[in-house]
Short mmCIF file of C-alpha atoms in Angstrom, two decimals:
data_model
loop_
_atom_site.label_atom_id
_atom_site.label_comp_id
_atom_site.label_asym_id
_atom_site.label_seq_id
_atom_site.Cartn_x
_atom_site.Cartn_y
_atom_site.Cartn_z
CA UNK A 1 143.68 39.18 68.41
CA UNK A 2 143.40 42.41 70.46
CA UNK A 3 144.10 41.78 74.28
CA UNK A 4 142.37 44.17 76.59
CA UNK A 5 145.56 44.31 78.76
CA UNK A 6 147.21 46.44 75.90
CA UNK A 7 145.48 49.83 76.49
CA UNK A 8 147.23 50.90 73.35
CA UNK A 9 145.45 48.30 71.13
CA UNK A 10 142.01 49.32 72.38
CA UNK A 11 142.74 53.01 72.00
CA UNK A 12 143.66 52.11 68.26
CA UNK A 13 140.14 50.96 67.93
CA UNK A 14 138.87 53.81 69.51
CA UNK A 15 140.73 56.12 67.15
CA UNK A 16 139.55 54.06 64.08
CA UNK A 17 136.08 55.42 64.89
CA UNK A 18 137.21 58.91 65.93
CA UNK A 19 136.11 58.34 69.69
CA UNK A 20 138.19 61.30 71.06
CA UNK A 21 135.98 63.96 72.28
CA UNK A 22 134.05 63.53 75.66
CA UNK A 23 131.58 66.37 74.79
CA UNK A 24 129.53 64.57 71.92
CA UNK A 25 126.53 62.92 72.90
CA UNK A 26 124.43 63.60 70.04
CA UNK A 27 124.60 63.47 66.08
CA UNK A 28 122.34 64.07 63.22
CA UNK A 29 124.39 62.38 60.82
CA UNK A 30 127.38 64.33 59.41
CA UNK A 31 127.25 66.87 62.13
CA UNK A 32 127.81 66.46 65.82
CA UNK A 33 126.26 68.50 68.29
CA UNK A 34 128.71 69.37 71.10
CA UNK A 35 126.34 68.46 74.19
CA UNK A 36 127.02 69.54 77.81
CA UNK A 37 124.73 67.22 79.61
CA UNK A 38 126.03 64.73 82.32
CA UNK A 39 128.87 62.82 81.55
CA UNK A 40 128.45 58.95 80.82
CA UNK A 41 131.39 57.05 81.51
CA UNK A 42 131.91 53.63 79.93
CA UNK A 43 133.94 50.94 81.75
CA UNK A 44 134.66 47.76 80.49
CA UNK A 45 133.05 44.71 82.06
CA UNK A 46 136.10 42.75 80.91
CA UNK A 47 138.82 44.58 83.09
CA UNK A 48 136.96 46.95 84.79
CA UNK A 49 138.78 49.64 83.15
CA UNK A 50 137.32 53.13 81.77
CA UNK A 51 137.24 53.22 78.19
CA UNK A 52 136.01 56.75 77.35
CA UNK A 53 133.58 59.08 78.47
CA UNK A 54 130.63 61.03 76.68
CA UNK A 55 128.45 63.77 77.41
CA UNK A 56 124.77 62.82 77.48
CA UNK A 57 122.18 64.74 75.15
CA UNK A 58 119.89 67.38 76.34
CA UNK A 59 116.27 68.24 76.11
CA UNK A 60 117.48 70.93 73.50
CA UNK A 61 119.92 68.61 71.84
CA UNK A 62 116.71 66.15 71.42
CA UNK A 63 114.66 68.97 69.99
CA UNK A 64 117.53 70.08 67.61
CA UNK A 65 117.74 66.19 66.57
CA UNK A 66 113.92 66.10 65.64
CA UNK A 67 113.66 69.20 63.96
CA UNK A 68 116.36 68.17 61.68
CA UNK A 69 115.17 64.71 61.23
CA UNK A 70 111.70 66.06 60.24
CA UNK A 71 113.46 68.03 57.47
CA UNK A 72 115.38 65.19 56.29
CA UNK A 73 112.39 62.82 55.89
CA UNK A 74 110.67 65.42 53.59
CA UNK A 75 113.57 64.85 51.28
CA UNK A 76 114.67 61.26 51.89
CA UNK A 77 110.93 59.81 51.21
CA UNK A 78 111.12 61.43 47.80
CA UNK A 79 114.36 59.44 46.84
CA UNK A 80 113.36 55.97 44.75
CA UNK A 81 113.35 52.93 47.09
CA UNK A 82 116.08 51.12 44.98
CA UNK A 83 117.89 54.20 45.27
CA UNK A 84 117.71 53.96 49.06
CA UNK A 85 118.43 50.35 48.70
CA UNK A 86 121.80 51.20 47.09
CA UNK A 87 122.77 53.28 49.91
CA UNK A 88 122.10 50.58 52.41
CA UNK A 89 123.89 48.18 50.13
CA UNK A 90 127.35 50.60 50.46
CA UNK A 91 126.66 50.68 54.19
CA UNK A 92 126.89 46.95 54.32
CA UNK A 93 129.92 47.15 52.37
CA UNK A 94 131.60 49.77 54.68
CA UNK A 95 130.60 47.38 57.71
CA UNK A 96 132.71 44.60 56.12
CA UNK A 97 135.27 46.90 56.17
CA UNK A 98 135.07 48.04 60.05
CA UNK A 99 133.84 44.17 61.22
CA UNK A 100 136.88 43.41 63.05
CA UNK A 101 137.10 46.86 64.80
CA UNK A 102 133.54 46.93 65.40
CA UNK A 103 133.41 43.68 66.66
CA UNK A 104 136.05 43.97 68.86
CA UNK A 105 134.91 47.25 70.56
CA UNK A 106 131.44 45.47 71.00
CA UNK A 107 133.23 42.51 72.70
CA UNK A 108 135.03 44.80 74.80
CA UNK A 109 132.63 47.41 75.79
CA UNK A 110 129.78 44.95 76.17
CA UNK A 111 131.52 41.74 77.46
CA UNK A 112 130.46 38.94 74.73
CA UNK A 113 133.07 36.90 73.35
CA UNK A 114 134.97 38.15 70.33
CA UNK A 115 133.13 35.34 67.97
CA UNK A 116 130.00 36.67 69.35
CA UNK A 117 130.94 40.21 68.69
CA UNK A 118 132.10 39.47 65.21
CA UNK A 119 129.01 37.49 64.80
CA UNK A 120 126.43 40.18 65.81
CA UNK A 121 128.48 42.69 63.30
CA UNK A 122 127.77 39.86 60.56
CA UNK A 123 124.25 40.61 61.53
CA UNK A 124 124.31 43.86 60.42
CA UNK A 125 125.90 43.07 57.32
CA UNK A 126 123.38 40.30 56.55
CA UNK A 127 120.25 42.65 57.21
CA UNK A 128 121.93 45.31 54.79
CA UNK A 129 121.97 42.45 52.20
CA UNK A 130 118.57 41.45 52.95
CA UNK A 131 117.23 45.18 52.73
CA UNK A 132 118.94 46.02 49.70
CA UNK A 133 116.66 43.37 47.77
CA UNK A 134 113.64 44.46 49.85
CA UNK A 135 114.00 48.08 48.40
CA UNK A 136 112.84 46.54 45.04
CA UNK A 137 109.70 44.51 46.87
CA UNK A 138 108.02 46.84 49.09
CA UNK A 139 104.80 45.47 47.08
CA UNK A 140 101.07 46.38 47.80
CA UNK A 141 98.02 44.54 46.52
CA UNK A 142 95.51 44.85 43.77
CA UNK A 143 91.93 44.08 44.46
CA UNK A 144 88.67 43.71 42.19
CA UNK A 145 86.35 46.43 42.75
CA UNK A 146 82.46 45.72 42.95
CA UNK A 147 81.96 48.81 40.76
CA UNK A 148 82.27 48.85 37.26
CA UNK A 149 85.09 50.88 35.48
CA UNK A 150 86.78 51.10 38.94
CA UNK A 151 90.44 49.87 40.03
CA UNK A 152 91.36 49.13 43.83
CA UNK A 153 94.85 48.88 45.07
CA UNK A 154 96.85 49.16 48.35
CA UNK A 155 100.32 50.91 48.59
CA UNK A 156 102.73 51.56 51.45
CA UNK A 157 104.25 54.83 52.38
CA UNK A 158 106.95 55.93 54.69
CA UNK A 159 106.00 56.85 58.53
CA UNK A 160 108.25 59.67 59.12
CA UNK A 161 110.70 59.27 62.06
CA UNK A 162 111.36 55.86 63.90
CA UNK A 163 112.48 56.40 67.34
CA UNK A 164 114.70 53.41 68.45
CA UNK A 165 115.71 52.51 72.08
CA UNK A 166 118.13 49.68 72.07
CA UNK A 167 119.33 47.42 74.88
CA UNK A 168 123.03 46.68 75.83
CA UNK A 169 123.10 43.06 75.06
CA UNK A 170 123.10 43.36 71.29
CA UNK A 171 124.27 47.07 71.14
CA UNK A 172 124.58 47.25 67.09
CA UNK A 173 123.02 44.54 65.46
CA UNK A 174 119.20 45.54 66.76
CA UNK A 175 119.77 49.00 65.92
CA UNK A 176 120.43 47.98 62.31
CA UNK A 177 117.71 45.69 62.30
CA UNK A 178 115.44 48.48 62.50
CA UNK A 179 117.56 51.09 60.66
CA UNK A 180 118.29 49.29 57.42
CA UNK A 181 114.52 48.33 56.84
CA UNK A 182 113.38 51.82 58.11
CA UNK A 183 115.81 53.64 55.34
CA UNK A 184 114.74 51.59 52.45
CA UNK A 185 111.17 52.19 53.38
CA UNK A 186 111.82 55.99 53.24
CA UNK A 187 111.89 56.50 57.27
CA UNK A 188 114.54 58.52 59.11
CA UNK A 189 115.81 57.23 62.43
CA UNK A 190 116.72 58.70 65.97
CA UNK A 191 118.57 55.94 67.94
CA UNK A 192 119.02 56.13 71.98
CA UNK A 193 121.32 53.26 72.75
CA UNK A 194 121.69 51.89 76.24
CA UNK A 195 123.60 54.09 78.36
CA UNK A 196 125.85 51.12 79.19
CA UNK A 197 127.37 50.81 75.40
CA UNK A 198 127.45 54.37 74.32
CA UNK A 199 130.83 53.68 72.42
CA UNK A 200 129.59 51.08 70.05
CA UNK A 201 126.63 53.43 69.13
CA UNK A 202 128.95 56.25 68.22
CA UNK A 203 131.11 53.76 65.93
CA UNK A 204 128.12 53.03 64.29
CA UNK A 205 127.34 56.59 63.61
CA UNK A 206 130.82 57.23 62.34
CA UNK A 207 130.58 54.54 59.68
CA UNK A 208 127.07 55.73 58.61
CA UNK A 209 128.43 59.45 58.25
CA UNK A 210 131.01 58.10 55.87
CA UNK A 211 128.46 56.50 53.67
CA UNK A 212 126.17 58.98 53.97
CA UNK A 213 128.35 62.06 53.22
CA UNK A 214 129.81 60.14 50.32
CA UNK A 215 126.03 60.07 48.85
CA UNK A 216 124.77 63.26 49.79
CA UNK A 217 122.37 61.97 51.97
CA UNK A 218 120.26 64.73 53.92
CA UNK A 219 121.83 65.58 57.27
CA UNK A 220 119.19 63.72 59.61
CA UNK A 221 118.23 60.85 58.15
CA UNK A 222 120.22 58.94 61.00
CA UNK A 223 120.38 60.42 64.13
CA UNK A 224 122.11 59.33 67.68
CA UNK A 225 121.66 60.65 71.09
CA UNK A 226 123.48 59.28 74.03
CA UNK A 227 121.46 59.56 77.41
CA UNK A 228 119.76 57.88 80.35
CA UNK A 229 115.98 56.53 80.39
CA UNK A 230 114.56 59.94 80.73
CA UNK A 231 115.73 60.77 77.20
CA UNK A 232 113.65 57.39 76.14
CA UNK A 233 110.80 58.81 78.22
CA UNK A 234 110.83 62.09 75.98
CA UNK A 235 111.02 60.07 72.71
CA UNK A 236 108.48 57.91 73.71
CA UNK A 237 105.77 60.73 74.35
CA UNK A 238 106.88 62.73 71.28
CA UNK A 239 103.69 62.83 69.07
CA UNK A 240 106.21 63.62 66.12
CA UNK A 241 107.44 60.08 66.27
CA UNK A 242 104.83 57.66 64.68
CA UNK A 243 106.90 54.33 65.69
CA UNK A 244 108.83 53.65 68.75
CA UNK A 245 110.96 50.57 68.48
CA UNK A 246 111.83 49.27 72.02
CA UNK A 247 114.31 46.25 73.12
CA UNK A 248 114.52 45.53 76.58
CA UNK A 249 112.91 44.29 79.55
CA UNK A 250 109.30 43.47 79.89
CA UNK A 251 109.10 46.10 82.60
CA UNK A 252 110.49 49.07 80.22
CA UNK A 253 108.36 47.75 77.40
CA UNK A 254 105.36 48.14 79.41
CA UNK A 255 106.12 51.79 80.18
CA UNK A 256 107.09 52.46 76.67
CA UNK A 257 103.95 50.80 75.30
CA UNK A 258 101.52 52.51 77.67
CA UNK A 259 103.24 56.02 76.77
CA UNK A 260 103.18 55.40 73.26
CA UNK A 261 99.58 54.15 73.22
CA UNK A 262 98.25 57.00 75.21
CA UNK A 263 99.09 59.04 72.22
CA UNK A 264 97.72 56.54 69.87
CA UNK A 265 101.20 56.06 68.32
CA UNK A 266 102.79 52.64 67.28
CA UNK A 267 105.18 50.34 69.37
CA UNK A 268 107.39 47.80 68.16
CA UNK A 269 108.17 45.91 71.32
CA UNK A 270 111.11 43.57 71.75
CA UNK A 271 110.89 42.16 75.53
CA UNK A 272 112.13 39.58 77.73
CA UNK A 273 112.26 35.88 77.05
CA UNK A 274 112.05 32.92 79.20
CA UNK A 275 112.70 30.35 76.91
CA UNK A 276 112.78 26.43 77.40
CA UNK A 277 114.19 23.49 75.46
CA UNK A 278 111.85 20.19 75.70
CA UNK A 279 113.99 17.19 75.81
CA UNK A 280 111.97 13.93 74.85
CA UNK A 281 113.35 10.30 75.47
CA UNK A 282 114.22 10.16 71.65
CA UNK A 283 116.51 13.11 71.83
CA UNK A 284 119.79 12.80 70.46
CA UNK A 285 122.11 13.77 73.58
CA UNK A 286 124.76 14.93 71.17
CA UNK A 287 122.82 17.48 70.31
CA UNK A 288 121.11 18.19 73.26
CA UNK A 289 124.21 19.07 75.20
CA UNK A 290 125.77 21.67 73.01
CA UNK A 291 122.42 23.38 72.16
CA UNK A 292 121.46 23.42 75.68
CA UNK A 293 124.92 24.63 77.02
CA UNK A 294 125.52 27.38 74.20
CA UNK A 295 121.97 28.86 74.94
CA UNK A 296 122.36 28.76 78.39
CA UNK A 297 126.01 30.52 78.75
CA UNK A 298 126.40 32.05 75.66
CA UNK A 299 126.65 36.22 75.81
CA UNK A 300 126.87 34.97 79.70
CA UNK A 301 123.00 34.06 79.70
CA UNK A 302 122.18 37.96 78.49
CA UNK A 303 120.40 37.12 75.13
CA UNK A 304 116.86 37.42 75.22
CA UNK A 305 116.86 34.29 73.51
CA UNK A 306 118.97 32.58 76.34
CA UNK A 307 118.13 29.04 77.28
CA UNK A 308 116.51 29.52 80.83
CA UNK A 309 114.78 26.09 81.18
CA UNK A 310 115.11 22.89 80.39
CA UNK A 311 112.00 20.65 80.46
CA UNK A 312 113.57 17.00 80.79
CA UNK A 313 111.55 13.81 80.53
CA UNK A 314 111.83 11.53 83.49
CA UNK A 315 113.18 8.80 81.47
CA UNK A 316 116.27 10.73 80.29
CA UNK A 317 116.46 13.08 83.38
CA UNK A 318 119.32 11.66 84.95
CA UNK A 319 121.55 11.11 81.95
CA UNK A 320 120.81 14.60 80.92
CA UNK A 321 121.82 16.09 84.15
CA UNK A 322 124.75 14.15 84.57
CA UNK A 323 125.76 15.00 80.94
CA UNK A 324 125.17 18.97 81.27
CA UNK A 325 127.04 19.17 84.74
CA UNK A 326 130.34 17.46 83.06
CA UNK A 327 130.00 20.00 80.48
CA UNK A 328 129.43 23.09 82.57
CA UNK A 329 132.91 21.78 84.43
CA UNK A 330 134.67 22.09 81.07
CA UNK A 331 133.58 25.80 80.72
CA UNK A 332 136.62 28.43 80.70
CA UNK A 333 135.71 31.66 82.23
CA UNK A 334 137.52 34.80 81.42
CA UNK A 335 138.64 37.45 79.17
CA UNK A 336 136.10 37.38 76.19
CA UNK A 337 138.61 38.32 73.54
CA UNK A 338 140.56 35.06 74.47
CA UNK A 339 139.04 32.65 71.82
CA UNK A 340 139.84 29.82 74.10
CA UNK A 341 137.30 31.12 76.51
CA UNK A 342 133.62 30.32 76.44
CA UNK A 343 132.17 32.58 78.98
CA UNK A 344 132.94 36.30 79.58
CA UNK A 345 131.47 38.52 82.17
CA UNK A 346 128.21 40.26 82.99
CA UNK A 347 127.61 43.53 82.03
CA UNK A 348 128.06 45.13 85.42
CA UNK A 349 128.14 44.67 89.12
CA UNK A 350 124.42 45.14 89.34
CA UNK A 351 123.91 42.30 86.99
CA UNK A 352 126.16 40.04 89.36
CA UNK A 353 123.83 41.11 92.23
CA UNK A 354 120.67 40.05 90.37
CA UNK A 355 122.39 36.67 89.72
CA UNK A 356 123.19 35.96 93.31
CA UNK A 357 119.76 37.08 94.25
CA UNK A 358 118.01 34.65 91.96
CA UNK A 359 120.34 31.86 93.33
CA UNK A 360 119.36 32.56 96.67
CA UNK A 361 115.52 32.98 95.76
CA UNK A 362 115.78 29.66 93.75
CA UNK A 363 117.18 27.99 96.77
CA UNK A 364 114.52 29.36 99.13
CA UNK A 365 111.70 28.37 97.15
CA UNK A 366 113.33 24.61 97.30
CA UNK A 367 115.64 24.71 94.08
CA UNK A 368 118.92 22.60 94.19
CA UNK A 369 122.46 23.90 92.93
CA UNK A 370 123.93 21.24 90.74
CA UNK A 371 127.10 23.56 89.75
CA UNK A 372 128.24 26.83 89.64
CA UNK A 373 127.06 29.96 91.27
CA UNK A 374 130.13 31.50 92.22
CA UNK A 375 131.39 35.14 91.64
CA UNK A 376 134.90 34.90 90.44
CA UNK A 377 137.63 36.86 91.80
CA UNK A 378 141.44 37.17 91.41
CA UNK A 379 143.65 37.80 88.54
CA UNK A 380 141.73 38.28 85.51
CA UNK A 381 138.72 38.95 87.17
CA UNK A 382 139.22 42.21 88.63
CA UNK A 383 136.14 43.93 87.34
CA UNK A 384 133.78 41.96 89.54
CA UNK A 385 131.55 40.71 86.78
CA UNK A 386 132.46 37.29 86.30
CA UNK A 387 130.26 34.41 87.49
CA UNK A 388 130.08 30.59 87.19
CA UNK A 389 127.20 29.53 85.01
CA UNK A 390 124.72 27.45 87.23
CA UNK A 391 122.48 24.64 87.05
CA UNK A 392 119.62 24.38 89.36
CA UNK A 393 116.94 21.67 89.74
CA UNK A 394 113.75 23.38 90.17
CA UNK A 395 109.78 23.52 89.50
CA UNK A 396 108.20 25.92 86.70
CA UNK A 397 106.03 27.14 89.50
CA UNK A 398 108.65 28.87 91.34
CA UNK A 399 108.16 32.58 91.27
CA UNK A 400 112.03 33.14 90.30
CA UNK A 401 111.52 30.33 87.40
CA UNK A 402 108.66 32.38 86.33
CA UNK A 403 110.65 35.81 85.84
CA UNK A 404 113.93 36.33 83.58
CA UNK A 405 117.11 37.03 85.15
CA UNK A 406 119.58 38.06 82.76
CA UNK A 407 122.46 35.67 83.76
CA UNK A 408 123.44 32.33 83.21
CA UNK A 409 121.14 30.47 85.16
CA UNK A 410 119.73 27.17 83.72
CA UNK A 411 116.60 25.76 85.45
CA UNK A 412 116.11 21.74 85.04
CA UNK A 413 112.45 20.55 85.03
CA UNK A 414 111.20 17.13 85.07
CA UNK A 415 108.24 16.18 83.11
CA UNK A 416 106.42 12.52 82.69
CA UNK A 417 104.27 11.34 80.25
CA UNK A 418 103.24 12.58 76.94
CA UNK A 419 104.80 15.75 75.17
CA UNK A 420 101.53 17.41 75.84
CA UNK A 421 102.72 17.67 79.67
CA UNK A 422 106.00 19.26 78.59
CA UNK A 423 104.48 21.97 76.28
CA UNK A 424 101.98 22.81 78.99
CA UNK A 425 105.14 23.61 81.37
CA UNK A 426 106.77 25.42 78.46
CA UNK A 427 103.98 27.45 77.79
CA UNK A 428 103.13 28.27 81.49
CA UNK A 429 105.37 31.44 82.01
CA UNK A 430 104.33 35.01 81.08
CA UNK A 431 106.57 35.31 78.22
CA UNK A 432 106.80 33.92 74.73
CA UNK A 433 109.75 34.60 72.88
CA UNK A 434 111.90 31.45 71.98
CA UNK A 435 111.46 27.77 72.31
CA UNK A 436 112.57 24.55 71.20
CA UNK A 437 112.07 21.00 71.15
CA UNK A 438 114.69 17.87 70.99
CA UNK A 439 113.46 14.89 69.59
CA UNK A 440 113.62 12.35 66.70
CA UNK A 441 109.83 11.58 66.91
CA UNK A 442 108.03 13.30 64.11
CA UNK A 443 104.65 13.33 65.78
CA UNK A 444 106.06 15.11 68.80
CA UNK A 445 107.81 17.65 66.38
CA UNK A 446 104.78 18.20 64.67
CA UNK A 447 102.50 18.84 67.72
CA UNK A 448 105.34 21.17 69.27
CA UNK A 449 104.77 23.39 66.05
CA UNK A 450 101.17 23.21 65.83
CA UNK A 451 98.41 25.77 67.14
CA UNK A 452 98.09 23.99 70.16
CA UNK A 453 101.83 23.58 70.75
CA UNK A 454 104.54 26.13 71.68
CA UNK A 455 102.86 29.63 72.22
CA UNK A 456 106.09 31.51 71.38
CA UNK A 457 107.21 33.77 68.41
CA UNK A 458 110.05 31.39 67.53
CA UNK A 459 109.42 27.37 68.02
CA UNK A 460 112.65 25.35 66.74
CA UNK A 461 112.95 21.14 66.43
CA UNK A 462 116.20 20.08 67.05
CA UNK A 463 118.18 23.26 67.38
CA UNK A 464 118.45 25.21 70.62
CA UNK A 465 116.42 28.81 71.71
CA UNK A 466 119.33 31.07 70.87
CA UNK A 467 120.13 32.89 67.96
CA UNK A 468 118.10 33.88 64.77
CA UNK A 469 118.65 34.21 60.96
CA UNK A 470 117.91 37.29 59.13
CA UNK A 471 115.29 35.98 56.75
CA UNK A 472 112.86 35.14 59.42
CA UNK A 473 110.96 37.41 61.57
CA UNK A 474 112.21 37.92 64.86
CA UNK A 475 109.79 38.51 67.81
CA UNK A 476 107.73 36.87 70.50
CA UNK A 477 104.09 36.72 72.22
CA UNK A 478 102.41 37.49 75.62
CA UNK A 479 104.91 39.83 77.67
CA UNK A 480 107.78 39.68 75.13
CA UNK A 481 105.51 42.19 73.45
CA UNK A 482 104.55 40.84 70.23
CA UNK A 483 106.84 42.83 67.73
CA UNK A 484 108.75 41.55 64.83
CA UNK A 485 111.82 42.78 63.35
CA UNK A 486 114.32 41.90 60.78
CA UNK A 487 113.27 39.51 58.04
CA UNK A 488 109.95 38.37 56.12
CA UNK A 489 107.32 41.07 56.11
CA UNK A 490 108.54 43.10 59.43
CA UNK A 491 108.82 45.91 57.00
CA UNK A 492 105.52 46.56 57.10
CA UNK A 493 105.74 48.10 60.75
CA UNK A 494 107.72 50.82 59.01
CA UNK A 495 105.15 52.10 56.87
CA UNK A 496 101.48 53.12 56.53
CA UNK A 497 99.27 51.24 54.55
CA UNK A 498 96.93 53.35 51.99
CA UNK A 499 93.68 51.70 50.26
CA UNK A 500 93.04 53.53 46.90
CA UNK A 501 90.50 53.52 44.53
CA UNK A 502 90.21 54.86 41.33
CA UNK A 503 87.08 55.59 39.13
CA UNK A 504 88.14 55.64 35.31
CA UNK A 505 84.13 56.05 34.29
CA UNK A 506 81.97 59.01 33.28
CA UNK A 507 79.59 58.14 36.41
CA UNK A 508 79.89 57.87 40.21
CA UNK A 509 78.34 54.62 41.40
CA UNK A 510 78.39 54.31 45.17
CA UNK A 511 79.52 51.00 46.94
CA UNK A 512 77.02 48.18 47.81
CA UNK A 513 74.70 49.70 45.19
CA UNK A 514 73.37 52.47 47.31
CA UNK A 515 71.28 55.08 45.21
CA UNK A 516 71.83 58.77 46.52
CA UNK A 517 69.89 61.05 43.83
CA UNK A 518 69.70 64.77 43.79
#
């Protein structure tokens, strides 16, 4: 196990991925542009230490990436999809080789637990496996024509360049959710990762470089550029980028969606969540407590699927509340690379300030703090990014409850009567990502999953809100953006659909029996 106190060990990880030069901020695949933009420092929230620095990409660097990506697309789209899938298969194998190193770097640069860092890398492996099979299943449809001796069908073609804007909380998996599918579909990708986690992005590009070089993949199929929000705006405005996939806050997503929409481009938006678990009288407390606690404190509450609200029936409210407060008292907070700890740091001190502001606002609106709420200081907490996960009694209509705070704050909300009342409370927020119900009542479970039940993109029964499996499409409704990534038929967003009609007769009959005589 790598301890962050040992700078030598972290340097070994950086050396594994060749992260040494500070003037590399953009890459077209096997070639790295030596940029001279503003320096981006990556500090670890684990111990507050500078890990490494990179230079951000300039507008001229961006232009070079787009031109190279366009050229690569012309060649890459002609490679048969199963052959593209074979290269993605090799990428999955290469990621397996680097799983420990990459997972450790994710944990140290972002702050999530080592187990979660390794789990995120495993998601990369899983989506590669999924994409390999998909490369032989990019199915269209055939339809019967109303005209004799005609055949109708539809097929899918690659879009071109896919622009990817990713967030700090899942610095590698979400990128690979997009790239693995886009690449087997025949697209090429330009990635702008969060400026808070540039080193994990460089590590991923290094891994891709190895596989692409071994297979003579055209330079420009995988492009990386390090930079701030301005670089993301340039990407979003570019008419040469048919699809922008953006993960982040609702505020950011609205800006991206508007910009891309103005040029009639496509956007795939994965935005904020305000996820709730409904706890009914028949719920099994042995399942409620671990599901709610992990959902609320995992990744220090910095998942888009983190549990923000517990909607608890008044018959079991006190019992659930007491059990949760007791469980929170057992949480170990500290270095996420120490597997004995449950909770690591927030990403930076700005996130800590937002945590403090949210708790003050909840108290101002009438909320009651039950436990937690402190910023931790002293030995082991030198970065200033460690906080105590908090539980607050609140009401759903509180303004602060209606908004997503990216921090470990769990709001307890009481309901009475039927499950319809709880569902109404759950749905009464602007976001619609993940939801869950804990119940042993079949009718309640089915009602929760019905068209009059949860309005979220993800609805679970007797599991929490946090996390997702590769096989299912991931995404949400309302202010969550409506996008879908990963499994199921999410691949279709990376392609353009074309309807084809073929006439193999000696005549030209028109549709709907129209006569047009010359």
